[in-house]
Amino acid sequence: MPAKPTWKELLARREPLILPCAHDALAARLIERAGFAAYSVGGYALVGARHALPDIGLVAFGEMSAGIRDIMAASSLPVLVDCDDGYGDAKNAARTIAGYEAMGVSAIFMEDQRAPKRCGHMAGKDVIDADAMAAKLRAAVAARRSADFFIIARTDARAVHGLDEALRRAEIYLKAGADGLFIEAPQSIDELTQVGRAFQGVPQLANMVEGGGRTPVLPPSELYRLGFAMVAYPTSLIFRVARAIENTLADLKAGRPAGKDGVDFETFKDITSLAHWAEVEQRAANSKK
């Protein structure tokens, strides 16, 4: 198979890098079939789908990495992984980076929340001292084996201390060695504009939390114009999947046919690569002759 592009190569294409969030292996496979160049794995969707839990620090590196390993096995695309707060101090952050790089992850983002962390669009979060986060970023940069492993620094300071503090922290995190920035939860188009303008030339990520997030949801082309090279959609798939399951269960409970909204048997066989595995089976059988 051809080598997958690096994250820097994806960003050099001079178009918004749209990142649907895969909550499981099937979602990752469908994202690739749909023709996207890359995808993300966010803690909110993965914890919700795999454990039916809220994203409030209940799941740590071991459980998260196991889920991400399963997801990555279903897709050959480059992937951006949410590594929360690095799961501890600088040494834990270094171990997290080394682990994800060894798994084949292309990029990560790490946040400056105080444990226990929570979804960036939930109330009640807090942030650690900026110098402590900078130390974790320096440890993360030192732990990676290749400069192609892309490290994005995320700050959640906007909700706690305001936008100016978030911008100040982003500058500190860049000096600590971060390759890109993720200022979480700007609350208006004006704030998005300020963030994009403040770090022109730095790869920045905009988080489009559809279905109730704090940031205005704008088209990728508009976000790119404002200065955001990456556009992530952490809730778009998982929210629709949850509603589809609810609707189908309501139909089954009422004795109604499930309808024609779902894929059919033949399509699902194609999605799950039945033909490939049948060929493997047949080739193995023929080799005995």
XYZ file of N, CA and C in Angstrom, residues 59-188:
390
model
N -12.493 7.806 31.841
C -11.754 6.825 31.046
C -10.338 7.352 30.819
N -9.337 6.494 30.993
C -7.942 6.924 30.897
C -7.242 6.271 29.705
N -5.895 6.396 29.683
C -5.120 6.042 28.496
C -5.311 4.598 28.052
N -5.317 3.661 28.980
C -5.427 2.259 28.591
C -6.704 1.963 27.835
N -7.830 2.433 28.373
C -9.118 2.188 27.715
C -9.241 2.976 26.409
N -8.774 4.217 26.440
C -8.864 5.036 25.232
C -8.009 4.461 24.111
N -6.786 4.088 24.419
C -5.898 3.574 23.374
C -6.404 2.256 22.808
N -7.058 1.440 23.627
C -7.632 0.186 23.127
C -8.729 0.464 22.113
N -9.587 1.429 22.423
C -10.638 1.800 21.477
C -10.072 2.388 20.214
N -9.059 3.220 20.331
C -8.458 3.860 19.158
C -7.760 2.830 18.289
N -7.125 1.847 18.897
C -6.470 0.787 18.128
C -7.496 0.037 17.268
N -8.649 -0.269 17.836
C -9.696 -0.949 17.073
C -10.189 -0.078 15.920
N -10.365 1.197 16.171
C -10.843 2.114 15.138
C -9.833 2.212 14.003
N -8.575 2.380 14.339
C -7.543 2.549 13.318
C -7.381 1.320 12.442
N -7.685 0.148 12.987
C -7.558 -1.083 12.196
C -8.514 -1.116 11.014
N -9.561 -0.296 11.054
C -10.583 -0.325 10.005
C -10.357 0.711 8.918
N -9.323 1.533 9.026
C -9.111 2.595 8.054
C -7.622 2.819 7.839
N -7.257 3.147 6.610
C -5.860 3.453 6.290
C -5.589 4.949 6.297
N -6.580 5.757 6.654
C -6.416 7.201 6.612
C -5.578 7.726 7.782
N -4.919 8.864 7.603
C -4.282 9.533 8.741
C -5.328 9.936 9.766
N -4.946 9.896 11.044
C -5.925 10.154 12.099
C -5.363 11.121 13.140
N -6.218 12.036 13.576
C -5.940 12.949 14.681
C -6.642 12.409 15.920
N -5.893 12.227 16.997
C -6.432 11.620 18.214
C -6.454 12.629 19.356
N -7.554 12.639 20.061
C -7.723 13.417 21.285
C -7.028 12.662 22.420
N -5.947 13.234 22.961
C -5.285 12.548 24.084
C -5.556 13.269 25.395
N -6.689 13.970 25.465
C -7.152 14.608 26.700
C -6.038 15.465 27.306
N -5.730 15.276 28.577
C -4.703 16.090 29.230
C -3.356 15.369 29.291
N -3.208 14.315 28.466
C -1.986 13.508 28.512
C -1.997 12.486 29.616
N -3.118 12.468 30.391
C -3.358 11.484 31.452
C -2.369 11.613 32.611
N -2.029 12.852 32.946
C -1.175 13.068 34.105
C -0.198 14.201 33.880
N 0.973 14.090 34.490
C 1.987 15.136 34.398
C 2.851 14.943 33.151
N 3.998 15.594 33.128
C 4.843 15.569 31.942
C 5.282 14.153 31.565
N 5.624 13.343 32.550
C 6.081 11.980 32.224
C 4.936 11.151 31.640
N 3.704 11.349 32.143
C 2.559 10.647 31.585
C 2.272 11.119 30.160
N 2.413 12.423 29.936
C 2.217 12.955 28.591
C 3.224 12.347 27.620
N 4.482 12.212 28.066
C 5.507 11.614 27.213
C 5.151 10.169 26.869
N 4.671 9.418 27.851
C 4.286 8.026 27.598
C 3.100 7.958 26.638
N 2.146 8.852 26.791
C 0.984 8.885 25.907
C 1.403 9.155 24.471
N 2.282 10.118 24.282
C 2.762 10.447 22.939
C 3.485 9.259 22.320
N 4.394 8.662 23.076
C 5.140 7.515 22.554
C 4.204 6.374 22.182
N 3.184 6.156 23.010
C 2.237 5.079 22.733
C 1.436 5.309 21.476
N 0.940 6.512 21.304
C 0.125 6.794 20.116
C 0.968 6.833 18.841
N 2.180 7.350 18.935
C 3.036 7.349 17.749
C 3.350 5.910 17.329
N 3.621 5.041 18.295
C 3.910 3.643 17.982
C 2.715 2.940 17.346
N 1.508 3.377 17.685
C 0.299 2.792 17.101
C 0.063 3.239 15.672
N 0.740 4.301 15.236
C 0.550 4.800 13.884
C -0.338 6.024 13.781
N -0.668 6.630 14.925
C -1.430 7.878 14.923
C -0.612 8.957 14.217
N -1.273 9.816 13.450
C -0.578 10.866 12.703
C -0.449 12.163 13.478
N -1.457 12.465 14.299
C -1.477 13.737 15.022
C -2.284 13.571 16.307
N -1.971 14.398 17.290
C -2.744 14.408 18.540
C -3.014 15.856 18.942
N -4.021 16.031 19.785
C -4.110 17.296 20.507
C -4.206 16.992 21.995
N -3.559 17.867 22.769
C -3.509 17.713 24.221
C -3.942 19.020 24.863
N -4.779 18.931 25.888
C -5.416 20.106 26.476
C -4.805 20.475 27.821
N -5.089 21.706 28.234
C -4.559 22.204 29.508
C -5.597 22.187 30.623
N -6.560 21.289 30.538
C -7.561 21.202 31.600
C -6.969 20.593 32.872
N -7.574 20.992 33.984
C -7.245 20.386 35.272
C -8.093 19.121 35.453
N -7.477 18.043 35.921
C -8.202 16.789 36.146
C -9.192 16.945 37.314
N -10.342 16.280 37.198
C -10.815 15.481 36.076
C -11.328 16.360 34.937
N -10.837 16.064 33.729
C -11.207 16.850 32.560
C -12.656 16.566 32.175
N -13.170 17.386 31.266
C -14.512 17.166 30.740
C -14.597 17.749 29.342
N -15.650 17.403 28.632
C -15.866 17.930 27.295
C -15.703 19.443 27.301
N -15.021 19.972 26.290
C -14.723 21.384 26.242
C -15.920 22.298 26.134
N -17.080 21.762 25.820
C -18.289 22.576 25.707
C -19.233 22.359 26.886
N -18.721 21.705 27.950
C -19.473 21.541 29.197
C -19.039 22.591 30.207
N -19.935 22.934 31.114
C -19.599 23.847 32.201
C -18.823 23.105 33.285
N -18.105 23.867 34.118
C -17.458 23.286 35.284
C -16.019 22.873 35.097
N -15.404 23.183 33.960
C -14.007 22.800 33.769
C -13.080 23.877 34.319
N -11.829 23.493 34.511
C -10.804 24.423 34.960
C -9.518 24.091 34.211
N -8.526 24.985 34.293
C -7.267 24.766 33.590
C -6.104 24.791 34.569
N -5.043 24.080 34.196
C -3.829 24.090 35.000
C -3.028 25.346 34.687
N -1.960 25.566 35.442
C -1.077 26.692 35.180
C -0.459 26.542 33.780
N -0.324 27.643 33.077
C 0.201 27.601 31.711
C 1.611 27.023 31.667
N 2.434 27.307 32.672
C 3.792 26.772 32.683
C 3.791 25.257 32.837
N 2.838 24.719 33.592
C 2.739 23.265 33.749
C 2.344 22.613 32.424
N 1.454 23.253 31.687
C 1.078 22.733 30.370
C 2.248 22.822 29.404
N 2.990 23.912 29.463
C 4.152 24.048 28.589
C 5.170 22.939 28.863
N 5.325 22.582 30.128
C 6.240 21.486 30.471
C 5.766 20.172 29.864
N 4.461 19.937 29.892
C 3.931 18.707 29.289
C 4.158 18.705 27.778
N 4.011 19.862 27.155
C 4.234 19.940 25.711
C 5.707 19.705 25.368
N 6.596 20.265 26.162
C 8.026 20.024 25.911
C 8.350 18.534 26.057
N 7.741 17.889 27.048
C 7.947 16.451 27.220
C 7.369 15.670 26.040
N 6.236 16.116 25.541
C 5.616 15.448 24.398
C 6.477 15.571 23.149
N 7.004 16.761 22.904
C 7.860 16.975 21.738
C 9.126 16.124 21.846
N 9.702 16.044 23.033
C 10.916 15.255 23.230
C 10.654 13.760 23.084
N 9.426 13.331 23.365
C 9.109 11.900 23.347
C 8.843 11.359 21.954
N 8.476 12.230 21.023
C 8.156 11.711 19.689
C 9.435 11.339 18.941
N 9.333 10.321 18.108
C 10.491 9.856 17.354
C 10.654 10.605 16.048
N 9.546 11.066 15.482
C 9.593 11.747 14.192
C 8.932 13.106 14.300
N 9.529 14.082 13.626
C 8.930 15.417 13.584
C 7.640 15.427 12.783
N 7.371 14.355 12.034
C 6.111 14.256 11.291
C 4.922 13.985 12.208
N 5.194 13.486 13.413
C 4.114 13.282 14.381
C 3.683 14.659 14.879
N 2.452 15.045 14.545
C 1.993 16.432 14.675
C 1.320 16.647 16.029
N 1.811 17.616 16.781
C 1.313 17.874 18.133
C 0.562 19.207 18.168
N -0.699 19.144 18.518
C -1.549 20.335 18.613
C -1.808 20.620 20.084
N -1.544 21.850 20.495
C -1.817 22.279 21.867
C -3.213 22.874 21.930
N -4.005 22.350 22.844
C -5.354 22.870 23.043
C -5.434 23.612 24.376
N -6.069 24.765 24.358
C -6.352 25.453 25.602
C -7.858 25.613 25.788
N -8.307 25.351 26.995
C -9.700 25.517 27.379
C -9.908 26.766 28.231
N -8.947 27.695 28.163
C -8.974 28.866 29.034
C -10.079 29.852 28.680
N -10.590 29.807 27.444
C -11.620 30.779 27.060
C -12.802 30.751 28.015
N -13.274 29.574 28.362
C -14.466 29.457 29.201
C -14.195 29.833 30.646
N -12.929 29.774 31.056
C -12.589 29.975 32.465
C -12.084 31.389 32.728
N -11.191 31.871 31.854
C -10.525 33.150 32.096
C -10.712 34.158 30.967
N -11.418 33.785 29.913
C -11.650 34.724 28.825
C -10.725 34.505 27.644
N -11.045 35.171 26.541
C -10.321 34.951 25.290
C -8.887 35.454 25.352
N -8.649 36.581 25.994
C -7.285 37.109 26.054
C -6.332 36.116 26.712
N -6.786 35.471 27.783
C -5.947 34.485 28.446
C -5.720 33.267 27.551
N -6.747 32.878 26.803
C -6.579 31.759 25.876
C -5.531 32.093 24.817
N -5.556 33.306 24.304
C -4.569 33.717 23.306
C -3.163 33.779 23.914
N -3.062 34.254 25.141
C -1.766 34.316 25.814
C -1.185 32.918 25.988
N -2.021 31.982 26.414
C -1.559 30.609 26.596
C -1.143 29.982 25.269
N -1.885 30.250 24.226
C -1.544 29.680 22.922
C -0.145 30.107 22.500
N 0.215 31.347 22.767
C 1.561 31.829 22.440
C 2.608 31.065 23.240
N 2.353 30.833 24.504
C 3.277 30.070 25.352
C 3.435 28.649 24.836
N 2.333 28.049 24.426
C 2.363 26.660 23.980
C 3.105 26.511 22.648
N 2.987 27.519 21.790
C 3.779 27.491 20.554
C 5.269 27.523 20.873
N 5.666 28.369 21.813
C 7.075 28.462 22.190
C 7.567 27.169 22.832
N 6.654 26.399 23.429
C 7.019 25.116 24.026
C 7.202 24.017 22.988
N 6.853 24.302 21.729
C 7.115 23.335 20.665
C 5.900 22.778 19.953
N 4.706 23.239 20.282
C 3.509 22.737 19.597
C 3.563 23.076 18.110
N 3.070 22.152 17.281
C 3.027 22.368 15.833
C 1.777 23.125 15.400
N 0.712 22.986 16.178
C -0.557 23.622 15.836
C -1.299 24.026 17.090
N -2.390 24.752 16.911
C -3.154 25.276 18.039
C -4.631 24.927 17.916
N -5.241 24.770 19.073
C -6.671 24.487 19.174
C -7.184 25.286 20.371
N -7.745 26.456 20.084
C -8.354 27.264 21.128
C -9.822 26.861 21.194
N -10.169 26.156 22.247
C -11.487 25.538 22.361
C -12.574 26.555 22.719
N -13.709 26.397 22.048
C -14.980 27.048 22.376
C -15.003 28.576 22.297
N -14.491 29.186 21.202
C -14.820 30.593 20.974
C -16.340 30.732 20.876
N -16.879 31.832 21.365
C -18.327 31.907 21.543
C -19.043 32.794 20.537
N -18.331 33.279 19.522
C -18.970 34.116 18.510
C -18.116 34.111 17.251
